[in-house]
Amino acid sequence: MRETIREGGGDGDTIVKSEKDQSWIPKIIKKRVCTTFVEDSFSNGALCQCGGARDAHASVALGDYFSTAMVNHWDSAQHSSEYPTDAFGEIQFAGASKRHSYFLRLSWDTPPSMVYTLITAHWGLPSPNLVVSVVGGEGRAKVKTWVREVLRQGLVKASQSTGAWIITTGLREGVGRCVGEAVRDHATAASSVPLNKVVALGIAPWGLVHNRTQLVNSQGSFPAKYYVQNTSRDSCCLDNNYQAFLLVDDGSEGRRGGETGFRAKLEDYISHQRTGIWGSGSIDIPVLCMLVSGEASMLERVDLSLKTSMPWLVLAGSGGLADFLSDLLENLSSAPAAQSSGEGDGEAGPSVDLKDRVAERVRKHFPSEAESDKLVEQALSIYQNRGFITIYHGEQEGPNDFDTVLLKALVGASKQRTSVDASPYNEELKLAVTWNRVDIAKSELFNGDIQWRYDDLEDSMTDALVNDKPQFVRLFTENGLNILDYLTYGRLESLYRSVADGTMLYQLLQRRLVERLGTVVTVPTSSNMPESPSKVAAENMHSGPVTDITLFEVAGVLELLMGDVCQPFYYDALGLEKISSKRRALRRASKLLRGDCFYRRERCLFPWASLFIWAVLQNRSEMATFFWEMAGESVLSALSGCKILRELSKLEVETETKLSMKELAQRFETVAHDVFSSCYQSNEGRSFTLLIRKSPVWGGTTCLQMGMGADARLFFSHDGVQSLLSQIWWGDMERNTEVWKLLLTFFCPVLCYTNLISFRKQEDHQQEEEGKPNEDAPGRDNDSLYGATIFSFSDIKHIEADSQGLSTPRTATIRGVPHSRRPPKRPFVVSRWRQFWFAPVTAFLGNVLMYFLFLLLFAYVLLVDFKPPPPKGPAITEYVLYFWVFTIVCEEIRETFFLGTMNWRQRIRVYIQDVWNKCDLTAIILFIIGLICRMFNWSYGFGRDILCVDYMVFTLRLIHIFAIHRQLGPKIIIVGKMMKDVFFFLFFLGVWLMAYGVANQALLYSYDPRLDRIFRRVFYRPYLHIFGQIPVEEMDVGKQWDMPCTDNITRIDSGEEPCRVLYSNWLVVILLVVYLLVTNILLINLLIAMFSHTFTEVQANSDIYWKFQRYNLIVQYHSRPSLAPPFIILSHINLFIKRTIRKVPSVKIHHFVLQLKGKAANRLMTWETIQKEDFLTAQNKIQKSSDSERLKRMSVKMDGMVKHLTESRDFDHRLRALESEMEYCSNALSWIVDTLAQGSTFKPPRPPPTLRDAFPSSSNSS
């Protein structure tokens, strides 16, 4: 049987895995078997009271004659025994569905905790936000039409929006069948929305299930084929629309009610579990029992669950027990009842009058019940706990707002449990958050009638954050929750501890935690038995890996993702901002975190930015977008989110998650581009300041630096960014200056004092200088406070010089700005000289010219003046070449180790990442090797060869120099992309080359031991074939070959040419034809097609690529000294004297960074926020005018109209009922009047009133 079950294809591995994972179930879960035959008096001894036949009982049961004689009533606990369960696994409904459901046969006394863990952890069903247990409606009684609509349109729809479990018997009869069909229909309609999927769970008696023997398999069934018969009629078969079945076994057969006790215990256990991810919600899972019709025997079930404070929703009008309870609670509650005199006593019971009225209603609704006294006592007990029961008149109210009905039923029950001091709306809010029903929260709770306090929203805010409910976060923020009070560093750590395992962020945090724990355990202790650090760290990890995550681990993850552009995050909170060494910071943090950690009670300095980082690290799109809207520095924040996501996507393994990260990163880059575009259109100067403003929030970086780190090509292609780069590139010269004027002035510097080159006007400088220092002066135009200093290269340097030694980036927005020292005004001769020679374009031009001279000198040395080794050489020109390369090396060292604020490891990593830096490094290393080798006679030739190759590398460096050119730059990018295509082509070519070369050599020459000839003929000669160089005389024996050859093996070994093999030459010719066909036609055309595709693809975006790469070149030449190699050594000496001897701080350590303080920074941030709000408003207008939004609004209006029509129909129905009642009353009164008029015992003082026409106009018209 098991072999037939496992047939059918590719699911074999999954089946074996499922079987292995659930092999422990029979060891823990038990079934029940009747072990005592208690004769049923109505069956003439053929049946036991358990429902089983006499022959079906084991010999042990039949042989116990003593107990059979003494026992009159069969009891499952006493007369059945437990055995390992033999029915579990997966069930497949034959001919009904391809989806498998889970099932388990278990004893009625199985612990519910074990079953709940099995359902959620092993079966993988999602934890519920609500459990609705539908009680009643069993058997083959017909379910009323309106009850079906309540279940379909009300219960299942509401459960779908809240992520609920619906528990029924799971059988194809009564209410269970209706719920199954409703779940199926809603799952089909919402197949594209996998969130909040409804889980239908069936809990049925094992002995009542039809064809249950098909499920029996002691090893488990994966799956079990279950055949359903008579699917059109109600039956006790399992319903294929349920996800899981718990088949409760009490040892009986064919009896109902065996699952009631276990079901009640499971509901009670679930009601004490927490909602949310890993139980992170603010409330326990709400459980609601829903009564539909029902029999009198269920009254005990209702009574017992009410004593455990379980809320109930009763469908009045559904019949049976539901009608009895609605009548009992509504009519008795409305009628006054006199309580007994002992009401003050805790044991006092209800009055005799109340008991009589309850007994009267019991007899009315259940006339055939014999034990009416017991039902009366249970009904009185239920009446005492009536606060937990909600009566729902579904036939009158309709199923539309059933989710609100569920919410109010649960809230009403919770008010019975909560204390008087608690807010009456807290429970309702927590339920709305748990169900993610922001519409209910807005209409019922945040409509302006309730004044919410911070304490009321705190827990719900945490629940909404952890469980990714951004709409509630927005709602709380708009209604009184102060994020500054809420987000402390301790709470931020708890948010990071709630990260779901299996995510990339969780793995990164765990790695950082292992590093810190390893540092902790290596601290020497007084123990005489030291343990290995890895072992102790592992023990610490097992003891509580998540709860130990702190801000230090978060800072480590952010440093990994953003360390190349930002200073470390959260180091100021941990007191590590002054520690530069990573190892020392690790030790200090480990020591700090072993203490009291007072920093956790402090407020987070930048709460919205911290939450934005937290959301971005978890790839939560909507949440991150909201936090971006709330955070300041919108352009830089969007670029930072783009940077984090793109770095995470490189580490992510799962393809779907990687794509979603890249998509969100692209969205943030687009947002940064659009917001900056709005800023640029508003004010050009301020937008320039925005780009180079040093951010106190994002680790002292700027928008340009973050955009470069995030590979934000679209952002860099914006005209505003390019305009700023052009301003910096040209310095104080006009951007439309011709190149020939620059060259002429370069060779004749005196021309800079003429009008040959146009410089910016001096008045602009004076206005900008006035705008810089005293920025708080009243009455000044705001525009003078922003961006004006950016246009001038020298002004940027002054700003950087003045800002040295002031407040750190973290405190820049808190402290005020001291009065800056204004640089002294220089004479015209000096200032104009600096304006020309200090511009990056001048430095670039000088470097280009000198580099051409360097290449000419290098070529002259190699071709003309390359002397022998010492003492005859080298020549003077070669010594000049050595010195020139030495100055180039000095400049590379300066750029790598003496620029920026990163540590040396980050500097080296950033340096190596650049392709052209690798080219420079290769050229320098080759030059040093060639220089050393050429100094010795034995390696002189090899050294010269190395220098020749090195000359090629130095010449290729020219490509990068000309990347700044607008026409050449994009073409260089296209060539770089095509190089990748060439490598793929060479791979295919190499395969064919080797295949043909080896075969051709073996066929032409039977024996040739010389490796040099083999290499040439196997690789080199087939390569030349591609270009038409085919030695036909050698390869075709029909041609005359003049080469002397021999067949003597001894002479061949000595080096002579072997003769060709003649008999297989025909195969050589065929291989040559095939080889030329594949290489010259197939592969070459493939390469051309690849080039064409690359060119077409890159050409459209080549301008964007070029604008992006242009930034690096401008940064490089902005930071370079004005003199080019070899004269740059003078600048290096000058820098050494300034930095080391005179201790003058560097003005170029940051690449055009502007640090604003005080009001200037606040005004810039306010202006940027206004532009962001304008952008979001415009986006909302566009979204509202879209077709989808119009359809959505139209759908809402139509729903409202349908609702009003339904209400009007209800009013019409009520009016008709009222008219019929009035007509009856009128007839009755007429009859009374006629009776009294005919009688002689009573004489009225006046005649009866006549009937007046209420509508005379209508009668007249008629």
mmCIF file with all atom_site columns, N, CA and C in Angstrom, residues 800-801 804 898-899 1139 1144-1150:
data_model
loop_
_atom_site.group_PDB
_atom_site.id
_atom_site.type_symbol
_atom_site.label_atom_id
_atom_site.label_alt_id
_atom_site.label_comp_id
_atom_site.label_asym_id
_atom_site.label_entity_id
_atom_site.label_seq_id
_atom_site.pdbx_PDB_ins_code
_atom_site.Cartn_x
_atom_site.Cartn_y
_atom_site.Cartn_z
_atom_site.occupancy
_atom_site.B_iso_or_equiv
_atom_site.pdbx_formal_charge
_atom_site.auth_seq_id
_atom_site.auth_comp_id
_atom_site.auth_asym_id
_atom_site.auth_atom_id
_atom_site.pdbx_PDB_model_num
ATOM 1  N N  . GLU A 1 800  ? 35.573 74.839 4.687  1.00 0.00 ? 800  GLU A N  1
ATOM 2  C CA . GLU A 1 800  ? 36.113 73.626 5.303  1.00 0.00 ? 800  GLU A CA 1
ATOM 3  C C  . GLU A 1 800  ? 37.154 73.981 6.346  1.00 0.00 ? 800  GLU A C  1
ATOM 4  N N  . ALA A 1 801  ? 37.969 74.982 6.063  1.00 0.00 ? 801  ALA A N  1
ATOM 5  C CA . ALA A 1 801  ? 38.997 75.373 7.016  1.00 0.00 ? 801  ALA A CA 1
ATOM 6  C C  . ALA A 1 801  ? 38.370 75.948 8.278  1.00 0.00 ? 801  ALA A C  1
ATOM 7  N N  . GLN A 1 804  ? 36.844 73.320 10.751 1.00 0.00 ? 804  GLN A N  1
ATOM 8  C CA . GLN A 1 804  ? 37.684 72.336 11.419 1.00 0.00 ? 804  GLN A CA 1
ATOM 9  C C  . GLN A 1 804  ? 37.646 72.565 12.926 1.00 0.00 ? 804  GLN A C  1
ATOM 10 N N  . PHE A 1 898  ? 45.835 59.574 2.686  1.00 0.00 ? 898  PHE A N  1
ATOM 11 C CA . PHE A 1 898  ? 45.803 60.884 3.316  1.00 0.00 ? 898  PHE A CA 1
ATOM 12 C C  . PHE A 1 898  ? 44.605 61.719 2.875  1.00 0.00 ? 898  PHE A C  1
ATOM 13 N N  . LEU A 1 899  ? 43.572 61.089 2.366  1.00 0.00 ? 899  LEU A N  1
ATOM 14 C CA . LEU A 1 899  ? 42.343 61.780 2.014  1.00 0.00 ? 899  LEU A CA 1
ATOM 15 C C  . LEU A 1 899  ? 41.163 61.075 2.660  1.00 0.00 ? 899  LEU A C  1
ATOM 16 N N  . ARG A 1 1139 ? 51.311 70.049 7.140  1.00 0.00 ? 1139 ARG A N  1
ATOM 17 C CA . ARG A 1 1139 ? 50.625 69.097 8.012  1.00 0.00 ? 1139 ARG A CA 1
ATOM 18 C C  . ARG A 1 1139 ? 51.477 68.655 9.188  1.00 0.00 ? 1139 ARG A C  1
ATOM 19 N N  . VAL A 1 1144 ? 49.009 72.633 10.196 1.00 0.00 ? 1144 VAL A N  1
ATOM 20 C CA . VAL A 1 1144 ? 47.855 73.286 9.579  1.00 0.00 ? 1144 VAL A CA 1
ATOM 21 C C  . VAL A 1 1144 ? 46.882 72.201 9.123  1.00 0.00 ? 1144 VAL A C  1
ATOM 22 N N  . PRO A 1 1145 ? 45.623 72.274 9.545  1.00 0.00 ? 1145 PRO A N  1
ATOM 23 C CA . PRO A 1 1145 ? 44.688 71.202 9.148  1.00 0.00 ? 1145 PRO A CA 1
ATOM 24 C C  . PRO A 1 1145 ? 44.413 71.228 7.656  1.00 0.00 ? 1145 PRO A C  1
ATOM 25 N N  . SER A 1 1146 ? 44.060 70.055 7.144  1.00 0.00 ? 1146 SER A N  1
ATOM 26 C CA . SER A 1 1146 ? 43.807 69.926 5.710  1.00 0.00 ? 1146 SER A CA 1
ATOM 27 C C  . SER A 1 1146 ? 42.482 70.576 5.344  1.00 0.00 ? 1146 SER A C  1
ATOM 28 N N  . VAL A 1 1147 ? 42.473 71.239 4.205  1.00 0.00 ? 1147 VAL A N  1
ATOM 29 C CA . VAL A 1 1147 ? 41.232 71.822 3.696  1.00 0.00 ? 1147 VAL A CA 1
ATOM 30 C C  . VAL A 1 1147 ? 40.633 70.956 2.600  1.00 0.00 ? 1147 VAL A C  1
ATOM 31 N N  . LYS A 1 1148 ? 41.326 69.879 2.212  1.00 0.00 ? 1148 LYS A N  1
ATOM 32 C CA . LYS A 1 1148 ? 40.813 69.002 1.162  1.00 0.00 ? 1148 LYS A CA 1
ATOM 33 C C  . LYS A 1 1148 ? 40.605 67.567 1.658  1.00 0.00 ? 1148 LYS A C  1
ATOM 34 N N  . ILE A 1 1149 ? 40.568 67.419 2.985  1.00 0.00 ? 1149 ILE A N  1
ATOM 35 C CA . ILE A 1 1149 ? 40.387 66.066 3.510  1.00 0.00 ? 1149 ILE A CA 1
ATOM 36 C C  . ILE A 1 1149 ? 38.992 65.540 3.193  1.00 0.00 ? 1149 ILE A C  1
ATOM 37 N N  . HIS A 1 1150 ? 38.020 66.462 3.043  1.00 0.00 ? 1150 HIS A N  1
ATOM 38 C CA . HIS A 1 1150 ? 36.686 66.094 2.583  1.00 0.00 ? 1150 HIS A CA 1
ATOM 39 C C  . HIS A 1 1150 ? 36.489 66.658 1.185  1.00 0.00 ? 1150 HIS A C  1
#
